[in-house]
Coordinates of C-alpha atoms and ligand atoms in Angstrom, one line a residue:
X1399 CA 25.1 11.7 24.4
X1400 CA 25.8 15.1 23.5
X1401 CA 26.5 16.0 19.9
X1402 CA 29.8 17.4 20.3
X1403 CA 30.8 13.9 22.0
X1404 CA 28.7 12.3 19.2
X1405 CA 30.9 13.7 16.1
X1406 CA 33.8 12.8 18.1
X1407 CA 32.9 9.5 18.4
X1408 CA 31.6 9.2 14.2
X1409 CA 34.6 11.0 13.1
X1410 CA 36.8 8.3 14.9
X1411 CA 35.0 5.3 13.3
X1412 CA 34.7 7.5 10.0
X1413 CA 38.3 6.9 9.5
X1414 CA 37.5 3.7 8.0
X1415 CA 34.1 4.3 6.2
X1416 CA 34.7 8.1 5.0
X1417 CA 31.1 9.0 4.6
X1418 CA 31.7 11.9 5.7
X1419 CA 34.0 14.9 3.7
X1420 CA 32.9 17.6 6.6
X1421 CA 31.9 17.0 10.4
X1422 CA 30.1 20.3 11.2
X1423 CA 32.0 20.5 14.7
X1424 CA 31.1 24.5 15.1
X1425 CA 27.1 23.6 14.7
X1426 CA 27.3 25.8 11.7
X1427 CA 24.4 24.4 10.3
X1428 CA 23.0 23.4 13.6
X1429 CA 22.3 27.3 14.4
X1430 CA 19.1 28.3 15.4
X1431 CA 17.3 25.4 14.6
X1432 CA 14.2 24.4 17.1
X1433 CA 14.1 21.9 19.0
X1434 CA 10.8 21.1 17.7
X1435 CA 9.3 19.7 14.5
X1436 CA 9.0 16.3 13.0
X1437 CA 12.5 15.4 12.5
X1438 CA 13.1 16.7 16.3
X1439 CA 15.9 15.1 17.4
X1440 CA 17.1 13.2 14.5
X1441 CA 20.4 13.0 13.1
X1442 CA 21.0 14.3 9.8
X1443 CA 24.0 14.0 6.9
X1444 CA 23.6 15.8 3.8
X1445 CA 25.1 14.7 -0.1
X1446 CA 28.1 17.2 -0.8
X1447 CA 26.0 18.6 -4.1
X1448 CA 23.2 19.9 -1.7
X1449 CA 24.0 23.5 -0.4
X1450 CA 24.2 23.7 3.3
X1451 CA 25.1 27.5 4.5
X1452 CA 28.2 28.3 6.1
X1453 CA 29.6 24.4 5.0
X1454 CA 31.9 23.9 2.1
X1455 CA 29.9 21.9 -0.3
X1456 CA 32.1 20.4 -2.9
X1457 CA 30.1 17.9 -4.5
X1458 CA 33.4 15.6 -3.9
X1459 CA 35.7 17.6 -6.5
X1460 CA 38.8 19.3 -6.0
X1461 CA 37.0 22.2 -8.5
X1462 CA 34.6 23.1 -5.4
X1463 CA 37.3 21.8 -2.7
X1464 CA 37.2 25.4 -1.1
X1465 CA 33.2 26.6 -1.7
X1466 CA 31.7 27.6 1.4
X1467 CA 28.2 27.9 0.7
X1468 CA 26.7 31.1 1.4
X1469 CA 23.0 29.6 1.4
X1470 CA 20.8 26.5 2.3
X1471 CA 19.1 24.6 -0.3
X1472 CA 15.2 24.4 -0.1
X1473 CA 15.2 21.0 1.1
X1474 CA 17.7 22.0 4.0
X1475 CA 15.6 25.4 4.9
X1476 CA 12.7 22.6 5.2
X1477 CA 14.5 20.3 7.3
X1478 CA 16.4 22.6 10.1
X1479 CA 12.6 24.0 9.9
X1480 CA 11.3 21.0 11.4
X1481 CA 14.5 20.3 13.9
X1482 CA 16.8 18.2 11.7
X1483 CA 20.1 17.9 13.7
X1484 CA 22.1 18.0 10.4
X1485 CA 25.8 16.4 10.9
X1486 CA 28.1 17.6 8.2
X1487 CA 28.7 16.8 4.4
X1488 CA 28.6 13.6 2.7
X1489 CA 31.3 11.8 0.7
X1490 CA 29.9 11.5 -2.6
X1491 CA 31.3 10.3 -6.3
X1492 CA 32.6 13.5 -8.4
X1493 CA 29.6 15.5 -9.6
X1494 CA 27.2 12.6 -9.1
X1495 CA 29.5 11.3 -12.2
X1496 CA 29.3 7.3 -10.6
X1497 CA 28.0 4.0 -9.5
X1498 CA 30.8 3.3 -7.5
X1499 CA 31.5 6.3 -4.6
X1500 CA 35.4 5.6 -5.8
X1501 CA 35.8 8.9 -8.5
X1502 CA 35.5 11.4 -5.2
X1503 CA 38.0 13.7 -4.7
X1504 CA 38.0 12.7 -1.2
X1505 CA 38.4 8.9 -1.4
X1506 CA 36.2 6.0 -1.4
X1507 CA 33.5 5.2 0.8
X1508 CA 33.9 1.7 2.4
X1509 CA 30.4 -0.1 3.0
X1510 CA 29.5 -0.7 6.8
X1511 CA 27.4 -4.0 5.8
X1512 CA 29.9 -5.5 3.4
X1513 CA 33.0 -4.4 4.5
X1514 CA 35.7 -3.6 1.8
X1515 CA 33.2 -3.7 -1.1
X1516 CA 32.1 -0.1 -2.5
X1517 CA 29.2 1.2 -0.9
X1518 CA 27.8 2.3 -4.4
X1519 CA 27.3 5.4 -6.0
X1520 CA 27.0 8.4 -6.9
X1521 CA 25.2 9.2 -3.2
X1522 CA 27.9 6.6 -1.1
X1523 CA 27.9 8.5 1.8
X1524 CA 24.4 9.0 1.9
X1525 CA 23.5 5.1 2.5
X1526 CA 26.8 4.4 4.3
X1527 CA 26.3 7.1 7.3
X1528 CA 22.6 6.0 7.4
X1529 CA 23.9 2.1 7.1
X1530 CA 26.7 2.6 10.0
X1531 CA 24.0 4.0 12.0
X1532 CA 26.0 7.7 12.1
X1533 CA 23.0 9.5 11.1
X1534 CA 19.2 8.5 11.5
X1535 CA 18.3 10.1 7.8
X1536 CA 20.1 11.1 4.6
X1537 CA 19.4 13.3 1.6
X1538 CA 20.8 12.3 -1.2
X1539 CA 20.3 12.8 -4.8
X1540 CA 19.6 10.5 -7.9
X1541 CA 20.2 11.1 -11.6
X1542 CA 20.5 7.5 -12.9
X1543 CA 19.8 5.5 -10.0
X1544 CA 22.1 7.6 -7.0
X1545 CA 19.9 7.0 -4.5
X1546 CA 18.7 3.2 -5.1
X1547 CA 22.3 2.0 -6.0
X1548 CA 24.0 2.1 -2.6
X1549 CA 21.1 1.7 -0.9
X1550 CA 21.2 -1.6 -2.0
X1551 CA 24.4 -2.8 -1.8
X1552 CA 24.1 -1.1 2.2
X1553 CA 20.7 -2.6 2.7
X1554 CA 19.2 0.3 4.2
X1555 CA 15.9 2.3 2.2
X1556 CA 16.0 4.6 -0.5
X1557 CA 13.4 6.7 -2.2
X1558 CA 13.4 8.9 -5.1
X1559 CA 10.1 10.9 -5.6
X1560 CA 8.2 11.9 -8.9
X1561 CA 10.4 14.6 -11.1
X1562 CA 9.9 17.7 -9.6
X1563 CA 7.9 16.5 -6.2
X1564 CA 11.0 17.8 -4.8
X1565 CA 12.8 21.7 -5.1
X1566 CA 16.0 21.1 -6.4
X1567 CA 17.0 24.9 -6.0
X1568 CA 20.4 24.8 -4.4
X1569 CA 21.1 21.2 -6.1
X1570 CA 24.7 21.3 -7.8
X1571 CA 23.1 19.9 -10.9
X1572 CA 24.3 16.6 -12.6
X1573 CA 21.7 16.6 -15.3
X1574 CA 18.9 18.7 -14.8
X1575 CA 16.3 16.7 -16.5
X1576 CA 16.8 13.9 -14.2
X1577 CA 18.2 14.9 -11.2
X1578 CA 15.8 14.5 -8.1
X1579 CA 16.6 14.8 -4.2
X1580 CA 15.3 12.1 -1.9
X1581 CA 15.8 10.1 1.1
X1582 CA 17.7 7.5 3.1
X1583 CA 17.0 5.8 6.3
X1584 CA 17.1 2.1 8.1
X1585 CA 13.0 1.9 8.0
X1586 CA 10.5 2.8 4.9
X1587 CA 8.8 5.0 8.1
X1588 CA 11.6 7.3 8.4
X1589 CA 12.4 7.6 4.8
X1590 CA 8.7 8.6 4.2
X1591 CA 9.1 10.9 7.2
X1592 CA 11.9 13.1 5.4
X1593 CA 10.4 13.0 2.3
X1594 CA 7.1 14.3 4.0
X1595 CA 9.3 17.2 4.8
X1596 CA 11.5 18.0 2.1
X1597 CA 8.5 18.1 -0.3
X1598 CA 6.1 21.1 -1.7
X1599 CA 5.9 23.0 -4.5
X1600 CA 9.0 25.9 -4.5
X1601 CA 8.5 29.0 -6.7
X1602 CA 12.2 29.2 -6.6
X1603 CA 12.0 26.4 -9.1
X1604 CA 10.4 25.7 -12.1
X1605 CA 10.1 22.6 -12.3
X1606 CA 8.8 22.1 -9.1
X1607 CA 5.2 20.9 -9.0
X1608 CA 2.0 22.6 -7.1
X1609 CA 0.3 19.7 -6.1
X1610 CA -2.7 19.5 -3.5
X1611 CA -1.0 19.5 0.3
X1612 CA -2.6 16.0 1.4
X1613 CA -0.1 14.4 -1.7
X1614 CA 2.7 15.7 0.3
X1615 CA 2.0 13.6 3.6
X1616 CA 3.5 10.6 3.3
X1617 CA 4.3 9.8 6.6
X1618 CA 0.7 10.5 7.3
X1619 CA -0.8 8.4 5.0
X1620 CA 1.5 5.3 4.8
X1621 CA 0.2 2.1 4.6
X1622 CA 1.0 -1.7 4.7
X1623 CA -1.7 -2.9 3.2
X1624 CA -1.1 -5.4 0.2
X1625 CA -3.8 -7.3 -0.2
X1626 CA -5.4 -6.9 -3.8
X1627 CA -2.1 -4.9 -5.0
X1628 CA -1.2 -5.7 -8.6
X1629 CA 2.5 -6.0 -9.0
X1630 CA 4.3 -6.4 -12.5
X1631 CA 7.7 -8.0 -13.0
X1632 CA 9.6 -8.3 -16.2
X1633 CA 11.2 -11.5 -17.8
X1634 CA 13.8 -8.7 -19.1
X1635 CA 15.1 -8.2 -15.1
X1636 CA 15.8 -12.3 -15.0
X1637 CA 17.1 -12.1 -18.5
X1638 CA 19.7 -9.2 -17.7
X1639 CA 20.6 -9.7 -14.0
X1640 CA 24.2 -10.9 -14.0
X1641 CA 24.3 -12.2 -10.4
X1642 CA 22.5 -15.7 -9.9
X1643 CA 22.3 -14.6 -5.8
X1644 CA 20.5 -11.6 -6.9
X1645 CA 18.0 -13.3 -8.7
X1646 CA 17.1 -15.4 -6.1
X1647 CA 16.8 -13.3 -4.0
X1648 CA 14.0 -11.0 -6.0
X1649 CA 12.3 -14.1 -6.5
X1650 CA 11.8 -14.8 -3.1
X1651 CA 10.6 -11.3 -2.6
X1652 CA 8.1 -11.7 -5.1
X1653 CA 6.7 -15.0 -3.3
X1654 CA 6.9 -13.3 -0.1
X1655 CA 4.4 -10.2 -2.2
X1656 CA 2.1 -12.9 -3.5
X1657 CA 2.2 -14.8 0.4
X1658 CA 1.1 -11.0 1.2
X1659 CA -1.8 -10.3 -1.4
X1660 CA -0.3 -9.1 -3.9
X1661 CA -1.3 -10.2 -7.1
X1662 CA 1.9 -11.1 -9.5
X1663 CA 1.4 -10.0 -13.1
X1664 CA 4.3 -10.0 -16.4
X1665 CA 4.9 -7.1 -18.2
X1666 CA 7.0 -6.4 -20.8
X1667 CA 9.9 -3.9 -21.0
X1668 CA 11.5 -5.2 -24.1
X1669 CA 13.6 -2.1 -25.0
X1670 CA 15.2 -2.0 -21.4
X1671 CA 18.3 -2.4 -22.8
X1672 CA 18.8 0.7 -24.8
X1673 CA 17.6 2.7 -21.6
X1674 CA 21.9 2.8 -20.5
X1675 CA 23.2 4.2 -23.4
X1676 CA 20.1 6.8 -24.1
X1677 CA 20.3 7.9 -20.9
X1678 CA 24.2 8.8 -20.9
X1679 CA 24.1 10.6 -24.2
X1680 CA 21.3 12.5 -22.2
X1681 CA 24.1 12.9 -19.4
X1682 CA 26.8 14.0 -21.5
X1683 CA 25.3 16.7 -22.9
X1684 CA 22.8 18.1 -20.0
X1685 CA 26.4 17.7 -17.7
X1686 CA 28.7 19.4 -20.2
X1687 CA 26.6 22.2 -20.1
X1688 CA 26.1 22.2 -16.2
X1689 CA 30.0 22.4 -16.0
X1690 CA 30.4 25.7 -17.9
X1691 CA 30.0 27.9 -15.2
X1692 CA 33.1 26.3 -13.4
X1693 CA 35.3 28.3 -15.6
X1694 CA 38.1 29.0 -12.2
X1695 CA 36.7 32.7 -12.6
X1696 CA 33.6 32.3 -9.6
X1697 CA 34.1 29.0 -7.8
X1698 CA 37.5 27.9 -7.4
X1699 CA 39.1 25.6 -10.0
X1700 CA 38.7 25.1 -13.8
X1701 CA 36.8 22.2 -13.9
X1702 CA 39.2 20.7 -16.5
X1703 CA 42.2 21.5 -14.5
X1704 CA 41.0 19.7 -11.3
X1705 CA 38.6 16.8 -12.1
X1706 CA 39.2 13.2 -12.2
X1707 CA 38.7 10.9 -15.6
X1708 CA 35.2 10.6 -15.3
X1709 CA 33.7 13.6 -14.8
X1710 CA 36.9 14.7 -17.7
X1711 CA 35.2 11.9 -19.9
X1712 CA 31.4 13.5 -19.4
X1713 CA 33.0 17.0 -20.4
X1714 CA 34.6 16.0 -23.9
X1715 CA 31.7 13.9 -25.0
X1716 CA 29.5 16.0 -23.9
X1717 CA 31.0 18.7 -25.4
X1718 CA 31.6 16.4 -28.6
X1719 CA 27.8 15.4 -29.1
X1720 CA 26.8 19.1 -28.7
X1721 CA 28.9 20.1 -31.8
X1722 CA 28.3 17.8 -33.8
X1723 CA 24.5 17.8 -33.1
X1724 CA 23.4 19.9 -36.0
X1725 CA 23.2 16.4 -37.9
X1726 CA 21.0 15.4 -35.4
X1727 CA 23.0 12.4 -34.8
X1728 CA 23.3 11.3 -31.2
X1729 CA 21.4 13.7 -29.1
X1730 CA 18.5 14.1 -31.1
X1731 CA 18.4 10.4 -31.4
X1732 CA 18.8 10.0 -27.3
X1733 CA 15.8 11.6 -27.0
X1734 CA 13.2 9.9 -29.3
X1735 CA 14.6 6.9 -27.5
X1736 CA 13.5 8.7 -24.2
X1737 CA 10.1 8.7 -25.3
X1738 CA 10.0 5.0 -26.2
X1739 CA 11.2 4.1 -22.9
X1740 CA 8.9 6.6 -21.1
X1741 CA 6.3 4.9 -23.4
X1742 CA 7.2 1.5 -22.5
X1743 CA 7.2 2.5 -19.2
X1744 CA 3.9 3.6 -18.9
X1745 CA 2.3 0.7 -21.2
X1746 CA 3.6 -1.6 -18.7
X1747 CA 2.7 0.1 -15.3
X1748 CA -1.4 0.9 -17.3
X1749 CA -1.8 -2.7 -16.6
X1750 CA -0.6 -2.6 -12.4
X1751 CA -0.1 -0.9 -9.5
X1752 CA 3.4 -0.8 -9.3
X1753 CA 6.7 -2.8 -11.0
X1754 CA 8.9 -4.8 -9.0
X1755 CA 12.5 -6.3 -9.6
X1756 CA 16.1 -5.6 -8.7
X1757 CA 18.0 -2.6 -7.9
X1758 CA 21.6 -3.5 -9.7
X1759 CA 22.3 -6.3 -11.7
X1760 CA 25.8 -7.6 -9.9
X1761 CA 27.1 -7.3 -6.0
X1762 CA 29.1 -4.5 -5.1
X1763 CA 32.9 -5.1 -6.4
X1764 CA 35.5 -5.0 -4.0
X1765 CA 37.6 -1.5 -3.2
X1766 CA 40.6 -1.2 -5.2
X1767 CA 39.3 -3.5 -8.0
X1768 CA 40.5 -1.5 -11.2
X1769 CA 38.2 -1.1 -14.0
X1770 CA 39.2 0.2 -16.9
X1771 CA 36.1 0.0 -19.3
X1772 CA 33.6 2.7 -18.1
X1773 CA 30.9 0.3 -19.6
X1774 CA 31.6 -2.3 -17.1
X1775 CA 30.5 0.5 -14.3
X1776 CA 27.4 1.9 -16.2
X1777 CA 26.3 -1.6 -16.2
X1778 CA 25.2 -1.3 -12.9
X1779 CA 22.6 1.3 -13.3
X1780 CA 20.3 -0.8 -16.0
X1781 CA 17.7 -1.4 -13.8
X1782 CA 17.9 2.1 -12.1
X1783 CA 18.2 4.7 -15.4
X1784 CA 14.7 4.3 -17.0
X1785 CA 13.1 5.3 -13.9
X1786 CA 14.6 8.6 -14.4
X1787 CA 14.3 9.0 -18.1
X1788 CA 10.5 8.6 -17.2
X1789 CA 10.5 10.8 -14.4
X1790 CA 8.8 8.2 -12.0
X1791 CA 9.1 7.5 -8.1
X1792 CA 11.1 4.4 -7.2
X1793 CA 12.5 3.4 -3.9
X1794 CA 14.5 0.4 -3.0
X1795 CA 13.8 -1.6 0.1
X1796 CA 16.2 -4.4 1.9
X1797 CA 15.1 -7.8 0.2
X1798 CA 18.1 -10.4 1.5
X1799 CA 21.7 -10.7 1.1
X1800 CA 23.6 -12.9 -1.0
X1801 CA 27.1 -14.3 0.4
X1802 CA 26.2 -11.3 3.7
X1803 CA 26.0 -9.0 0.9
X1804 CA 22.7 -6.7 1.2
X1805 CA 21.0 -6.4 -1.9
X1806 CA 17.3 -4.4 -2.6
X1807 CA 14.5 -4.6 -4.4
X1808 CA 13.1 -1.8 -6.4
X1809 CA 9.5 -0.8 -6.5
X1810 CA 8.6 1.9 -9.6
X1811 CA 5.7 3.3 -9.4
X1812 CA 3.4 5.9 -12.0
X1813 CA 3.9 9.2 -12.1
X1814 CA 2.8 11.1 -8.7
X1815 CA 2.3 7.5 -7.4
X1816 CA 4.7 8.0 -4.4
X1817 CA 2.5 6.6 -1.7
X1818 CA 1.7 3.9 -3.6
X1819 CA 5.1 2.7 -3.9
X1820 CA 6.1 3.9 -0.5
X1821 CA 3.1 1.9 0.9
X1822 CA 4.5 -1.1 -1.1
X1823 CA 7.8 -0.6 0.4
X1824 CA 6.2 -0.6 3.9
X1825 CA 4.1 -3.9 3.3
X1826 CA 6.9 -5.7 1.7
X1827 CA 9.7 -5.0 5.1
X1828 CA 6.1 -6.0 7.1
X1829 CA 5.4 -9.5 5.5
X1830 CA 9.0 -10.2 6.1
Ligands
LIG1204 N1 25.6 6.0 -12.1 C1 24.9 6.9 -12.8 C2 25.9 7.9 -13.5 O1 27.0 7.7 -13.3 C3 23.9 7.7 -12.0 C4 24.5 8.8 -11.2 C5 23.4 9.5 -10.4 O2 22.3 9.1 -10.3 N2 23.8 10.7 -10.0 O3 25.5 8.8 -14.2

């Protein structure tokens, strides 16, 4: 089928999922790209906070509703390089300000494998396009779990990569510090695949890392292999997973790793719990500041005068904690806690290969389900968040459903360990 008759077809059935905020109908972005390369021939859908030239990237806020973006990301350079057929724009919560997908400007995202439930958040569109089988690949991006969330609740494979494996020049940032881009597809192979591309060190930004080219090649070098692997799993994930489902799920997973090879080992993580609120005072304050710029002088709207409560609610704490923080009070506090967790972390993962457990703690709620107490939402990014305070690679991989609702498991790895836990990822949908 031809594209053309392709986007026709998505943006029909799109009516009901809205992953998509833009169809790129003109080929805008589709431009001189070869017909060559190792995505040749792939279908592509980028998150609206990743600048695509010549396509309005709004990060799903009314503030950006009319920013056409006058140049491509690294990661997009890198794949129309290698022949990525890129689609159009994904839906995407405000800012990356959700677990949901519901705060975009443009709507909910509906999840193709659990129909009326949210497809998860902030990257909703990324996993449901990839998940309704619209696209072949997705980039998204995760802060506090972005990535991992709806991938699991759309049982498709996620991957976030070692802080700064990945340029994130041209990323709309959500909180610099944490913020990573990474992958979406149906198989661990062609997640590794667009990761393989999107990688390298980029002078263009500092915190990108120069690493030696053979790290980079992790479609290359992917491997099933399990036997011998030494996998840690927490009592703290059984202790704090809400959903019973869930948690039988992960154990099977963990028999089907030890049917495998693997060898099972506890660990500890016994400050998990203070990883939530430590890593949103880090949000607040690292967003607030990434919002100033949007003062309705260079790109559109006054933040304030166009967002939605949540990204609102980011801006005046934020905003709050940075005044008051010549006591030393919150932020200061947030990020000694950082280096406990990140300490924690890395105690527990001296002792194995990789760490094991779930993604999210509950199944995705159904759309329209009001709730009013924003702690009730960050509760589903406690198994995601201290991944990204440490600045570790974690992916998510399909584990089983509970009541046909897809749920993942998540496999953290050290730092720069992203083989490793993509080659986890591969053994584990294997040994199925
Ligand atoms: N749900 C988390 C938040 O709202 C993570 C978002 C993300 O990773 N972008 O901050």
């Amino acid at each position: 089928m031809e594209i053309g008759e392709m986007l026709n077809e998505i943006e029909e059935k799109d009516k009901k999922i809205n992953s998509f905020i833009v169809l790129d109908k003109k080929g805008i972005s589709r431009r001189d790209v070869p017909n060559k390369g190792k995505l040749k021939n792939l279908l592509v859908g980028v998150k609206s906070n990743i600048n695509v030239e010549g396509l309005i990237t709004s990060a799903g806020s009314k503030t950006l509703e009319n920013y056409i973006s006058p140049y491509d990301a690294t990661v997009v350079e890198k794949v129309k390089a290698e022949g990525g057929q890129i689609l159009g724009m994904l839906n995407m919560d405000e800012f990356a300000c959700g677990s949901s997908g519901e705060t975009s400007f443009y709507g909910a995202t509906d999840n193709p494998s659990a129909r009326g439930h949210i497809s998860g958040g902030s990257s909703s569109g990324s996993a449901a396009s990839v998940a309704a089988g619209f696209v072949d690949i997705s980039l998204g991006t995760d802060t506090g779990g972005s990535i991992r969330n709806p991938a699991s609740h759309c049982g498709v494979v996620g991957f976030k990569p070692t802080y700064g494996v990945v340029s994130r020049y041209g990323l709309i940032d959500m909180a610099m510090s944490l913020d990573q881009i990474g992958s979406f597809a149906r198989d661990v192979e062609k997640a590794a695949l667009l990761l393989e591309t999107i990688t390298g060190y980029d002078p263009k930004d500092e915190t990108s890392l120069k690493l030696d080219p053979e790290f980079y090649r992790f479609f290359k070098n992917l491997n099933p292999g399990l036997k011998g692997i030494k996998v840690g799993y927490a009592d703290e994930f059984d202790r704090l997973v809400q959903d019973k489902g869930i948690k039988k799920v992960i154990h099977k997973a963990l028999n089907r790793l030890s049917s495998a090879g693997t060898e099972i080992i506890d660990v500890s993580l016994p400050n998990l719990e203070i990883a939530l609120p430590t890593y949103y005072l880090n949000v607040y304050v690292e967003f607030f500041s990434a919002t100033r710029k949007y003062d309705g002088r260079r790109y559109g709207h006054r933040i304030e005068d166009a967002c939605g409560e949540e990204v609102l609610r980011r801006i005046l704490l934020g905003s709050y904690i940075s005044q008051k923080e010549y006591s030393g009070k919150y932020y200061k506090k947030a990020l000694m806690a950082r280096s406990l967790i990140r300490k924690e972390l890395s105690d527990a993962l001296k002792k194995v290969d990789v760490l094991v457990g779930p993604t999210v703690p509950k199944l995705p709620h159904k759309l329209g389900t009001k709730i009013e107490d924003p702690m009730i939402m960050y509760a589903y990014d406690v198994f995601t968040v201290p991944v990204n305070l440490a600045g570790l690679p974690a992916g998510t991989v399909p584990a089983g459903k509970v009541n046909g609702i897809p749920t993942g498991l998540q496999v953290t790895g050290k730092a720069l360990d992203d083989q490793k836990v993509l080659n986890v990822m591969y053994g584990f949908e294997q040994c199925g």
